[in-house]
Amino acid sequence: MKKILLGIMSFLISSGVFSQDNFGKLIFDNYGKYLEKSIAHQYLKREDIVPIIENLKSEKLFEVSKLGESVEGREINLIKCGTGPVKILLWSQMHGNEPTATMALMDMFRFLTASDDFDEIRKTILTNTTLYFVPMLNPDGAERFERRNALNIDLNRDALRLQSPEAIILKNIRDEIEADFGFNLHDQSTLYSAGVSSNQASISFLAPAYNWEKEVNDVRKNAMKVIVQMNKVLQQFIPNKVGKYNDTFEPRAFGDNIQKWGTSTILIETGGYPNDVEKQFLRKMNFIGILSSIKSIAEKTYEKESIDDYYAIPDNKRYLFDLIIRNAQVNFFNKLYTVDIGINRTRRYEGDDKTSQYQGYIAEFGDMSTFYGYDEFDANGMVAQPGKIGEKTVKLKSKQIKKLHKEGILAIPIDESYESNYTALPINFYNGTAPEFKVRLGAAANFSLVNEGEIKAVVVNGFLYNLDMKESNVGNGIVIKGKK
Ligand SMILES: [Zn+2]
């Protein structure tokens, strides 16, 4: 029975009976076969993808070449496959700390070299299109998990001045092949929402404008149509979590210029998804989105889409915070005022350690009734008091730390020989002069929430610990380095 079903399935696929939506569903179910398991982490560096690219050199399907080098001498590769007349150029991670699509491209190589029920689709793609992949355009930024390259230049503001070798590489390859379609692959803040809602914008799209008037010619129109079909496919898996990026013309950006130079350009921005810190589910969404688009370009099915459906995708909005403390009382000049406190956390990596750490700060202050938090806490009737500073080191066991929390102590001294800038424990360390915490806009988020003299909850480095609950949100602390 199973065999017959499989037979029917492969007949349906090969005869093109499956719509894009069904294709997306089948790819979703079979994704495990194409997952490149050697990479699974946001802190993705050039050295992580080198073995994968090296392996492609022995595959007949691919031509691997060197396009050039980054400022610090890291190689940037072009991986080419297919023989078709429609040229598609895909580049990822021009911002070093935006790696999700690079992982999806590694999955794409596995898909293209596999052989299974999708063979007809592979054949259609490889005979109708030629694919040009440039994964990890900014390997120096990736090395440090930073947006910019080693010249401190944002490559996406260097499309005209072309000072960075990485920008020159992208411009040259675009001009050399005069691609029909371009995929500009990024990550965006996890704090974008799809429209005015608490829905994260897990994936956002843009067909960038090529002038201030935001006119729509055939080049841009085709990008919009590809986005429409991609949105339909992804809505099955991330309903209401797809957004549309702002299309204000940016004369210095690559997407806008590549659109202007005649390549239908599709920007994909990967945002956040609940409990997907390393974005492995969103990597899968990237893979499905990009693959279904390539299929649709190869089969020209995108042509029948309407650009009205592009404009109907909700706009990216900034309505989300990592944590909102609502209705807290805050003391200013010996008087209490009611405010909501919006807290965000910046993600950092240190050295070769693949575990990320966060730094929390107060990002908004006042009436935040129009905003949403991933975590929220109602501090009605409570006063937000700055965290106290401990005088002596204690045994760093969870019991002792909870005791400190109950006393409102949110930083303790640490020996100067402690080198790291972070601790995995829910307390801050300091060396040298004792720090002073404040409950103010822009300050580090370290305060207690006090109800009639009793501490109900503490916020340590932007993470909430509800002292009435056994286990609450667990985060890290930071090391505050004072004067010696
Ligand atoms: Zn970016």
CSV table of C-alpha atoms and ligand atoms in Angstrom, one decimal:
chain,number,residue,atom,x,y,z
A,1,MET,CA,0.0,0.0,0.0
A,2,LYS,CA,2.8,2.4,1.0
A,3,LYS,CA,4.6,1.6,-2.3
A,4,ILE,CA,1.5,2.4,-4.3
A,5,LEU,CA,1.0,5.7,-2.5
A,6,LEU,CA,4.7,6.6,-3.1
A,7,GLY,CA,4.2,5.7,-6.7
A,8,ILE,CA,1.2,8.0,-7.0
A,9,MET,CA,3.1,10.8,-5.2
A,10,SER,CA,6.0,10.6,-7.6
A,11,PHE,CA,3.6,10.5,-10.6
A,12,LEU,CA,1.8,13.6,-9.3
A,13,ILE,CA,5.1,15.5,-8.7
A,14,SER,CA,6.6,14.5,-12.0
A,15,SER,CA,3.4,15.4,-13.9
A,16,GLY,CA,3.4,18.8,-12.3
A,17,VAL,CA,0.0,18.2,-10.7
A,18,PHE,CA,1.2,19.6,-7.4
A,19,SER,CA,0.6,23.3,-6.8
A,20,GLN,CA,3.2,25.4,-5.2
A,21,ASP,CA,1.4,25.0,-1.9
A,22,ASN,CA,1.5,21.2,-2.0
A,23,PHE,CA,5.1,21.3,-3.1
A,24,GLY,CA,5.9,23.4,-0.1
A,25,LYS,CA,4.1,20.9,2.2
A,26,LEU,CA,6.1,18.0,0.6
A,27,ILE,CA,9.4,19.8,1.0
A,28,PHE,CA,8.4,20.6,4.6
A,29,ASP,CA,7.8,16.9,5.4
A,30,ASN,CA,11.0,15.8,3.6
A,31,TYR,CA,13.3,18.6,4.8
A,32,GLY,CA,15.2,16.3,7.1
A,33,LYS,CA,16.8,14.6,4.0
A,34,TYR,CA,18.3,17.9,2.9
A,35,LEU,CA,19.3,19.4,6.2
A,36,GLU,CA,23.1,20.1,6.3
A,37,LYS,CA,23.6,18.8,9.8
A,38,SER,CA,27.2,20.0,10.3
A,39,ILE,CA,25.9,23.6,11.0
A,40,ALA,CA,23.2,24.5,13.5
A,41,HIS,CA,24.2,27.7,15.1
A,42,GLN,CA,23.8,31.5,14.6
A,43,TYR,CA,27.4,32.1,15.3
A,44,LEU,CA,28.3,30.8,11.8
A,45,LYS,CA,31.8,31.5,10.5
A,46,ARG,CA,33.6,31.0,7.2
A,47,GLU,CA,35.5,27.9,8.6
A,48,ASP,CA,32.1,26.2,9.2
A,49,ILE,CA,31.1,26.3,5.6
A,50,VAL,CA,34.5,25.7,4.0
A,51,PRO,CA,34.2,21.8,4.3
A,52,ILE,CA,30.8,21.9,2.7
A,53,ILE,CA,32.0,24.1,-0.2
A,54,GLU,CA,35.1,21.9,-0.6
A,55,ASN,CA,32.8,18.9,-1.0
A,56,LEU,CA,30.9,20.5,-3.8
A,57,LYS,CA,34.0,20.7,-5.9
A,58,SER,CA,33.8,16.9,-6.4
A,59,GLU,CA,30.2,17.1,-7.5
A,60,LYS,CA,29.7,17.2,-11.2
A,61,LEU,CA,26.7,19.4,-10.8
A,62,PHE,CA,28.6,22.4,-9.4
A,63,GLU,CA,31.3,24.8,-10.5
A,64,VAL,CA,33.0,26.3,-7.5
A,65,SER,CA,35.2,29.3,-8.1
A,66,LYS,CA,36.9,32.1,-6.1
A,67,LEU,CA,35.4,35.5,-6.6
A,68,GLY,CA,37.9,37.3,-4.4
A,69,GLU,CA,38.8,37.9,-0.8
A,70,SER,CA,37.5,39.9,2.1
A,71,VAL,CA,39.5,42.7,3.7
A,72,GLU,CA,41.1,40.2,6.0
A,73,GLY,CA,41.8,37.8,3.2
A,74,ARG,CA,39.0,35.3,3.7
A,75,GLU,CA,37.9,33.7,0.4
A,76,ILE,CA,34.5,34.5,-1.1
A,77,ASN,CA,33.2,31.8,-3.4
A,78,LEU,CA,30.7,31.5,-6.3
A,79,ILE,CA,28.9,28.2,-6.6
A,80,LYS,CA,27.2,27.8,-10.0
A,81,CYS,CA,24.9,25.1,-11.3
A,82,GLY,CA,22.3,24.6,-14.0
A,83,THR,CA,22.4,25.4,-17.7
A,84,GLY,CA,19.2,27.4,-18.2
A,85,PRO,CA,18.7,30.8,-19.8
A,86,VAL,CA,17.1,32.4,-16.7
A,87,LYS,CA,19.9,33.5,-14.4
A,88,ILE,CA,19.3,33.7,-10.6
A,89,LEU,CA,21.9,35.2,-8.3
A,90,LEU,CA,21.6,34.5,-4.5
A,91,TRP,CA,23.9,36.1,-2.0
A,92,SER,CA,23.8,35.8,1.8
A,93,GLN,CA,25.2,37.3,5.0
A,94,MET,CA,26.5,40.6,3.6
A,95,HIS,CA,25.9,41.5,7.3
A,96,GLY,CA,28.1,39.2,9.3
A,97,ASN,CA,25.6,38.6,12.1
A,98,GLU,CA,22.8,37.5,9.8
A,99,PRO,CA,23.6,33.9,9.0
A,100,THR,CA,20.2,32.1,8.7
A,101,ALA,CA,20.0,32.1,4.9
A,102,THR,CA,23.6,30.9,4.6
A,103,MET,CA,22.5,27.7,6.4
A,104,ALA,CA,19.5,27.4,4.1
A,105,LEU,CA,21.8,27.7,1.0
A,106,MET,CA,23.9,24.8,2.4
A,107,ASP,CA,20.7,22.8,2.6
A,108,MET,CA,19.9,23.8,-1.0
A,109,PHE,CA,23.2,22.3,-2.2
A,110,ARG,CA,22.1,19.0,-0.6
A,111,PHE,CA,18.7,19.2,-2.2
A,112,LEU,CA,20.2,19.8,-5.6
A,113,THR,CA,22.6,16.9,-5.4
A,114,ALA,CA,20.0,14.4,-4.0
A,115,SER,CA,18.0,12.0,-6.1
A,116,ASP,CA,14.4,11.1,-5.2
A,117,ASP,CA,10.8,11.8,-6.1
A,118,PHE,CA,11.7,15.5,-6.8
A,119,ASP,CA,14.0,14.6,-9.7
A,120,GLU,CA,11.7,16.0,-12.3
A,121,ILE,CA,11.6,19.3,-10.4
A,122,ARG,CA,15.4,19.3,-10.2
A,123,LYS,CA,15.6,18.8,-13.9
A,124,THR,CA,13.2,21.6,-14.6
A,125,ILE,CA,15.1,23.9,-12.4
A,126,LEU,CA,18.5,23.0,-13.8
A,127,THR,CA,17.5,23.1,-17.4
A,128,ASN,CA,15.5,26.3,-17.2
A,129,THR,CA,17.7,28.3,-14.9
A,130,THR,CA,21.3,28.8,-14.0
A,131,LEU,CA,21.9,29.4,-10.3
A,132,TYR,CA,24.7,31.5,-8.9
A,133,PHE,CA,25.2,31.3,-5.2
A,134,VAL,CA,27.5,33.6,-3.2
A,135,PRO,CA,27.2,32.4,0.4
A,136,MET,CA,28.6,34.5,3.2
A,137,LEU,CA,29.6,37.7,1.4
A,138,ASN,CA,31.0,39.2,4.7
A,139,PRO,CA,33.1,36.5,6.3
A,140,ASP,CA,35.1,39.0,8.4
A,141,GLY,CA,31.9,40.3,10.0
A,142,ALA,CA,30.8,36.7,10.5
A,143,GLU,CA,34.0,36.0,12.4
A,144,ARG,CA,33.1,38.6,15.0
A,145,PHE,CA,29.3,38.2,14.7
A,146,GLU,CA,29.1,41.8,13.6
A,147,ARG,CA,27.0,43.5,10.9
A,148,ARG,CA,29.8,45.5,9.3
A,149,ASN,CA,33.0,44.4,7.5
A,150,ALA,CA,36.6,44.8,8.8
A,151,LEU,CA,36.6,48.4,7.4
A,152,ASN,CA,33.7,49.2,9.7
A,153,ILE,CA,31.6,49.7,6.6
A,154,ASP,CA,28.1,48.5,6.2
A,155,LEU,CA,28.3,46.7,2.8
A,156,ASN,CA,24.6,47.5,2.2
A,157,ARG,CA,25.5,51.2,2.1
A,158,ASP,CA,28.5,50.7,-0.2
A,159,ALA,CA,26.8,49.8,-3.4
A,160,LEU,CA,27.7,53.2,-5.0
A,161,ARG,CA,31.0,54.1,-3.5
A,162,LEU,CA,32.3,50.6,-3.7
A,163,GLN,CA,35.1,50.9,-1.1
A,164,SER,CA,34.9,47.4,0.3
A,165,PRO,CA,36.3,44.5,-1.6
A,166,GLU,CA,33.2,42.5,-0.7
A,167,ALA,CA,31.0,45.2,-2.3
A,168,ILE,CA,33.1,45.2,-5.4
A,169,ILE,CA,32.8,41.4,-5.6
A,170,LEU,CA,29.0,41.6,-5.5
A,171,LYS,CA,28.8,44.4,-8.0
A,172,ASN,CA,31.1,42.6,-10.4
A,173,ILE,CA,29.4,39.3,-10.4
A,174,ARG,CA,26.0,41.0,-10.9
A,175,ASP,CA,27.3,42.9,-13.9
A,176,GLU,CA,29.1,39.9,-15.3
A,177,ILE,CA,26.1,37.6,-15.4
A,178,GLU,CA,23.3,40.3,-15.6
A,179,ALA,CA,21.1,38.1,-13.5
A,180,ASP,CA,17.4,38.1,-14.2
A,181,PHE,CA,16.5,37.5,-10.5
A,182,GLY,CA,18.4,38.3,-7.4
A,183,PHE,CA,17.9,37.0,-3.8
A,184,ASN,CA,19.3,39.4,-1.2
A,185,LEU,CA,19.3,37.3,2.0
A,186,HIS,CA,19.4,38.9,5.5
A,187,ASP,CA,18.2,38.6,9.1
A,188,GLN,CA,16.3,41.4,10.8
A,189,SER,CA,15.6,42.2,14.4
A,190,THR,CA,13.5,39.6,16.2
A,191,LEU,CA,11.4,42.5,17.5
A,192,TYR,CA,9.6,43.3,14.3
A,193,SER,CA,5.9,42.4,14.2
A,194,ALA,CA,3.8,41.6,11.2
A,195,GLY,CA,1.5,44.7,11.2
A,196,VAL,CA,0.3,46.2,14.4
A,197,SER,CA,0.1,42.9,16.3
A,198,SER,CA,1.9,40.7,18.7
A,199,ASN,CA,2.8,38.4,15.8
A,200,GLN,CA,6.5,38.3,15.2
A,201,ALA,CA,7.5,39.0,11.6
A,202,SER,CA,9.3,35.7,11.3
A,203,ILE,CA,10.0,36.3,7.6
A,204,SER,CA,9.7,39.7,5.9
A,205,PHE,CA,9.9,40.4,2.2
A,206,LEU,CA,10.7,43.4,0.0
A,207,ALA,CA,10.9,44.1,-3.7
A,208,PRO,CA,13.1,47.1,-3.2
A,209,ALA,CA,12.2,50.4,-4.8
A,210,TYR,CA,14.6,51.7,-7.5
A,211,ASN,CA,13.7,55.4,-7.2
A,212,TRP,CA,12.2,57.8,-4.7
A,213,GLU,CA,8.8,57.7,-6.4
A,214,LYS,CA,8.7,53.9,-5.7
A,215,GLU,CA,7.6,53.3,-9.2
A,216,VAL,CA,6.9,49.7,-10.4
A,217,ASN,CA,8.4,48.6,-13.7
A,218,ASP,CA,8.4,45.1,-15.0
A,219,VAL,CA,11.7,44.3,-13.2
A,220,ARG,CA,10.2,45.2,-9.8
A,221,LYS,CA,6.8,43.7,-10.7
A,222,ASN,CA,8.4,40.3,-11.3
A,223,ALA,CA,10.1,40.5,-7.9
A,224,MET,CA,6.7,41.3,-6.3
A,225,LYS,CA,5.1,38.3,-8.0
A,226,VAL,CA,7.7,35.9,-6.8
A,227,ILE,CA,7.2,37.2,-3.3
A,228,VAL,CA,3.4,36.7,-3.6
A,229,GLN,CA,3.8,33.0,-4.4
A,230,MET,CA,6.5,32.6,-1.7
A,231,ASN,CA,4.1,34.2,0.9
A,232,LYS,CA,1.3,31.8,-0.1
A,233,VAL,CA,3.7,28.9,0.5
A,234,LEU,CA,5.0,30.1,3.8
A,235,GLN,CA,1.6,31.1,5.2
A,236,GLN,CA,0.9,27.4,5.6
A,237,PHE,CA,3.6,27.1,8.2
A,238,ILE,CA,3.9,30.5,9.8
A,239,PRO,CA,0.4,32.0,9.4
A,240,ASN,CA,0.2,35.8,10.0
A,241,LYS,CA,4.0,35.9,10.7
A,242,VAL,CA,5.0,37.2,7.3
A,243,GLY,CA,5.7,40.9,6.9
A,244,LYS,CA,6.6,43.4,4.2
A,245,TYR,CA,9.7,45.5,4.7
A,246,ASN,CA,9.6,49.3,4.3
A,247,ASP,CA,10.2,50.2,0.6
A,248,THR,CA,11.6,53.7,1.1
A,249,PHE,CA,14.3,54.1,-1.5
A,250,GLU,CA,17.8,53.8,-0.1
A,251,PRO,CA,20.2,55.0,-2.9
A,252,ARG,CA,23.3,53.4,-1.3
A,253,ALA,CA,21.9,49.9,-0.7
A,254,PHE,CA,22.5,46.9,-2.9
A,255,GLY,CA,18.9,45.6,-3.2
A,256,ASP,CA,17.7,49.0,-4.5
A,257,ASN,CA,20.5,49.4,-6.9
A,258,ILE,CA,20.5,45.8,-8.2
A,259,GLN,CA,16.7,46.3,-8.9
A,260,LYS,CA,17.7,49.5,-10.7
A,261,TRP,CA,20.3,47.8,-12.7
A,262,GLY,CA,17.7,45.4,-14.1
A,263,THR,CA,17.7,42.3,-11.9
A,264,SER,CA,14.4,41.5,-10.2
A,265,THR,CA,15.5,41.7,-6.6
A,266,ILE,CA,13.8,39.9,-3.7
A,267,LEU,CA,14.9,40.7,-0.2
A,268,ILE,CA,14.3,38.1,2.5
A,269,GLU,CA,14.7,39.1,6.1
A,270,THR,CA,14.6,36.4,8.7
A,271,GLY,CA,13.2,37.6,12.0
A,272,GLY,CA,12.2,35.7,15.1
A,273,TYR,CA,10.0,32.7,16.0
A,274,PRO,CA,9.0,31.5,19.4
A,275,ASN,CA,11.6,29.2,21.1
A,276,ASP,CA,13.8,29.3,18.0
A,277,VAL,CA,16.8,31.0,19.4
A,278,GLU,CA,19.2,29.5,16.8
A,279,LYS,CA,16.6,30.0,14.0
A,280,GLN,CA,16.7,26.4,12.8
A,281,PHE,CA,13.0,26.4,12.1
A,282,LEU,CA,13.3,29.7,10.3
A,283,ARG,CA,16.3,28.3,8.3
A,284,LYS,CA,13.8,25.6,7.1
A,285,MET,CA,11.3,28.4,6.2
A,286,ASN,CA,14.1,30.1,4.2
A,287,PHE,CA,14.9,26.8,2.4
A,288,ILE,CA,11.3,26.2,1.5
A,289,GLY,CA,10.7,29.8,0.5
A,290,ILE,CA,13.8,30.1,-1.7
A,291,LEU,CA,13.3,26.6,-3.3
A,292,SER,CA,9.7,27.2,-4.1
A,293,SER,CA,10.6,30.5,-5.6
A,294,ILE,CA,13.3,29.0,-7.8
A,295,LYS,CA,10.8,26.4,-8.9
A,296,SER,CA,8.2,29.0,-9.7
A,297,ILE,CA,10.8,31.0,-11.7
A,298,ALA,CA,11.8,27.9,-13.6
A,299,GLU,CA,8.1,27.1,-14.4
A,300,LYS,CA,7.1,30.7,-14.8
A,301,THR,CA,4.1,30.2,-12.5
A,302,TYR,CA,4.8,33.4,-10.7
A,303,GLU,CA,3.7,35.4,-13.8
A,304,LYS,CA,0.0,34.8,-13.0
A,305,GLU,CA,0.2,36.4,-9.6
A,306,SER,CA,-1.2,39.8,-8.8
A,307,ILE,CA,0.9,42.6,-7.3
A,308,ASP,CA,-2.1,43.6,-5.2
A,309,ASP,CA,-1.4,40.5,-3.1
A,310,TYR,CA,2.1,41.9,-2.5
A,311,TYR,CA,0.8,45.2,-1.2
A,312,ALA,CA,-1.7,43.3,1.0
A,313,ILE,CA,1.2,41.7,3.0
A,314,PRO,CA,1.2,43.5,6.4
A,315,ASP,CA,4.0,46.0,6.9
A,316,ASN,CA,6.8,45.3,9.3
A,317,LYS,CA,6.2,47.3,12.5
A,318,ARG,CA,8.3,47.7,15.6
A,319,TYR,CA,5.7,46.8,18.2
A,320,LEU,CA,7.6,44.1,20.2
A,321,PHE,CA,9.9,44.2,23.2
A,322,ASP,CA,11.7,41.3,24.8
A,323,LEU,CA,10.1,42.2,28.2
A,324,ILE,CA,7.6,44.7,29.3
A,325,ILE,CA,7.0,45.5,33.0
A,326,ARG,CA,3.6,47.2,33.2
A,327,ASN,CA,2.3,49.8,35.6
A,328,ALA,CA,5.4,50.1,37.8
A,329,GLN,CA,5.9,53.1,40.1
A,330,VAL,CA,9.2,54.8,39.6
A,331,ASN,CA,10.7,57.5,41.8
A,332,PHE,CA,11.7,60.8,40.3
A,333,PHE,CA,12.6,63.7,42.7
A,334,ASN,CA,10.9,62.0,45.6
A,335,LYS,CA,7.6,61.5,43.8
A,336,LEU,CA,6.2,58.3,42.3
A,337,TYR,CA,5.0,58.1,38.7
A,338,THR,CA,3.4,55.2,36.9
A,339,VAL,CA,5.3,53.9,33.9
A,340,ASP,CA,5.7,50.8,31.8
A,341,ILE,CA,9.3,49.7,31.3
A,342,GLY,CA,10.3,48.2,27.9
A,343,ILE,CA,13.4,46.0,28.0
A,344,ASN,CA,15.4,44.6,25.1
A,345,ARG,CA,18.4,42.4,25.1
A,346,THR,CA,21.4,42.6,22.8
A,347,ARG,CA,22.9,39.3,21.8
A,348,ARG,CA,26.7,38.9,22.0
A,349,TYR,CA,29.3,36.2,21.5
A,350,GLU,CA,32.7,36.0,23.1
A,351,GLY,CA,35.7,34.2,21.7
A,352,ASP,CA,35.1,30.7,20.3
A,353,ASP,CA,32.3,30.0,22.7
A,354,LYS,CA,29.2,29.2,20.7
A,355,THR,CA,26.9,30.0,23.6
A,356,SER,CA,25.5,33.4,23.2
A,357,GLN,CA,25.0,35.8,26.1
A,358,TYR,CA,22.8,38.8,26.4
A,359,GLN,CA,22.9,42.4,27.7
A,360,GLY,CA,19.6,43.8,28.8
A,361,TYR,CA,18.8,47.5,28.8
A,362,ILE,CA,15.8,49.8,29.3
A,363,ALA,CA,14.7,50.6,25.7
A,364,GLU,CA,11.3,52.4,26.4
A,365,PHE,CA,9.7,54.2,29.3
A,366,GLY,CA,6.2,55.6,29.8
A,367,ASP,CA,2.8,54.5,28.5
A,368,MET,CA,3.5,51.4,26.4
A,369,SER,CA,-0.2,50.2,26.2
A,370,THR,CA,0.2,50.1,22.4
A,371,PHE,CA,3.2,47.7,22.5
A,372,TYR,CA,3.6,43.9,23.1
A,373,GLY,CA,6.2,42.0,25.1
A,374,TYR,CA,7.4,38.4,24.5
A,375,ASP,CA,7.4,38.4,28.3
A,376,GLU,CA,5.2,40.7,30.3
A,377,PHE,CA,4.8,41.3,34.0
A,378,ASP,CA,2.1,43.4,35.7
A,379,ALA,CA,3.8,45.4,38.4
A,380,ASN,CA,0.6,47.1,39.5
A,381,GLY,CA,1.0,48.4,43.0
A,382,MET,CA,4.8,47.8,43.0
A,383,VAL,CA,7.7,50.2,43.0
A,384,ALA,CA,10.6,49.6,40.7
A,385,GLN,CA,13.8,50.2,42.8
A,386,PRO,CA,17.3,50.2,41.5
A,387,GLY,CA,19.2,46.9,42.2
A,388,LYS,CA,21.4,47.0,45.2
A,389,ILE,CA,25.1,46.2,45.1
A,390,GLY,CA,26.5,43.3,47.3
A,391,GLU,CA,29.7,43.9,49.2
A,392,LYS,CA,31.1,40.4,49.3
A,393,THR,CA,31.3,37.4,47.1
A,394,VAL,CA,29.0,34.5,48.0
A,395,LYS,CA,28.9,30.8,47.1
A,396,LEU,CA,27.5,30.8,43.6
A,397,LYS,CA,24.7,28.3,44.1
A,398,SER,CA,21.2,28.9,43.0
A,399,LYS,CA,19.8,29.0,46.5
A,400,GLN,CA,22.3,31.7,47.5
A,401,ILE,CA,21.5,33.7,44.4
A,402,LYS,CA,17.7,33.5,45.1
A,403,LYS,CA,18.5,34.8,48.6
A,404,LEU,CA,20.3,37.8,47.0
A,405,HIS,CA,17.3,38.4,44.7
A,406,LYS,CA,15.1,38.5,47.7
A,407,GLU,CA,17.3,41.1,49.3
A,408,GLY,CA,17.3,43.1,46.0
A,409,ILE,CA,21.1,42.5,45.5
A,410,LEU,CA,21.7,42.3,41.8
A,411,ALA,CA,25.5,42.6,41.5
A,412,ILE,CA,28.3,41.1,43.6
A,413,PRO,CA,32.1,41.6,43.5
A,414,ILE,CA,34.3,39.2,41.5
A,415,ASP,CA,38.0,38.7,41.5
A,416,GLU,CA,39.9,40.6,38.8
A,417,SER,CA,41.3,37.3,37.5
A,418,TYR,CA,37.8,36.5,36.2
A,419,GLU,CA,38.3,37.2,32.4
A,420,SER,CA,34.9,36.8,30.8
A,421,ASN,CA,32.5,39.6,30.3
A,422,TYR,CA,29.5,37.4,31.2
A,423,THR,CA,28.3,34.9,33.7
A,424,ALA,CA,25.7,32.2,33.0
A,425,LEU,CA,24.3,32.9,36.5
A,426,PRO,CA,21.3,35.1,37.1
A,427,ILE,CA,23.4,37.8,38.9
A,428,ASN,CA,25.8,40.5,37.7
A,429,PHE,CA,29.5,40.6,38.8
A,430,TYR,CA,31.6,43.7,39.2
A,431,ASN,CA,35.3,44.4,39.8
A,432,GLY,CA,36.8,47.6,40.8
A,433,THR,CA,34.4,50.4,41.8
A,434,ALA,CA,30.9,49.3,42.7
A,435,PRO,CA,28.4,50.2,40.0
A,436,GLU,CA,25.2,52.2,40.5
A,437,PHE,CA,22.0,51.0,39.0
A,438,LYS,CA,19.2,53.3,37.9
A,439,VAL,CA,15.7,52.8,36.6
A,440,ARG,CA,16.0,55.2,33.7
A,441,LEU,CA,15.7,55.1,29.9
A,442,GLY,CA,18.8,53.7,28.3
A,443,ALA,CA,20.2,52.3,31.6
A,444,ALA,CA,21.1,48.6,32.2
A,445,ALA,CA,18.0,46.8,33.3
A,446,ASN,CA,18.7,45.8,36.9
A,447,PHE,CA,15.9,46.6,39.4
A,448,SER,CA,13.6,45.1,42.0
A,449,LEU,CA,9.8,45.2,42.0
A,450,VAL,CA,8.7,45.9,45.6
A,451,ASN,CA,5.2,45.6,47.0
A,452,GLU,CA,4.8,47.1,50.6
A,453,GLY,CA,8.4,46.4,51.4
A,454,GLU,CA,8.5,42.9,50.0
A,455,ILE,CA,10.4,42.1,46.8
A,456,LYS,CA,8.1,40.3,44.4
A,457,ALA,CA,10.3,40.1,41.4
A,458,VAL,CA,13.7,41.2,40.1
A,459,VAL,CA,14.9,42.1,36.7
A,460,VAL,CA,18.6,41.1,36.4
A,461,ASN,CA,20.4,42.2,33.2
A,462,GLY,CA,17.0,42.4,31.4
A,463,PHE,CA,15.7,39.0,32.6
A,464,LEU,CA,12.7,38.7,34.8
A,465,TYR,CA,12.7,36.5,38.0
A,466,ASN,CA,9.4,36.2,39.6
A,467,LEU,CA,10.2,35.3,43.2
A,468,ASP,CA,6.8,33.8,43.8
A,469,MET,CA,7.4,31.2,41.2
A,470,LYS,CA,9.8,28.2,41.4
A,471,GLU,CA,11.4,28.5,38.0
A,472,SER,CA,11.1,31.6,36.0
A,473,ASN,CA,12.8,32.9,32.9
A,474,VAL,CA,16.5,32.1,33.3
A,475,GLY,CA,19.1,34.4,31.7
A,476,ASN,CA,22.7,35.5,32.2
A,477,GLY,CA,24.4,38.3,34.1
A,478,ILE,CA,27.2,40.5,32.9
A,479,VAL,CA,30.5,41.6,34.4
A,480,ILE,CA,30.7,45.3,35.1
A,481,LYS,CA,34.3,46.4,34.9
A,482,GLY,CA,35.0,49.4,37.1
A,483,LYS,CA,38.1,51.4,37.7
A,484,LYS,CA,40.9,49.6,39.5
B,1,ZN,ZN,21.1,42.8,6.8
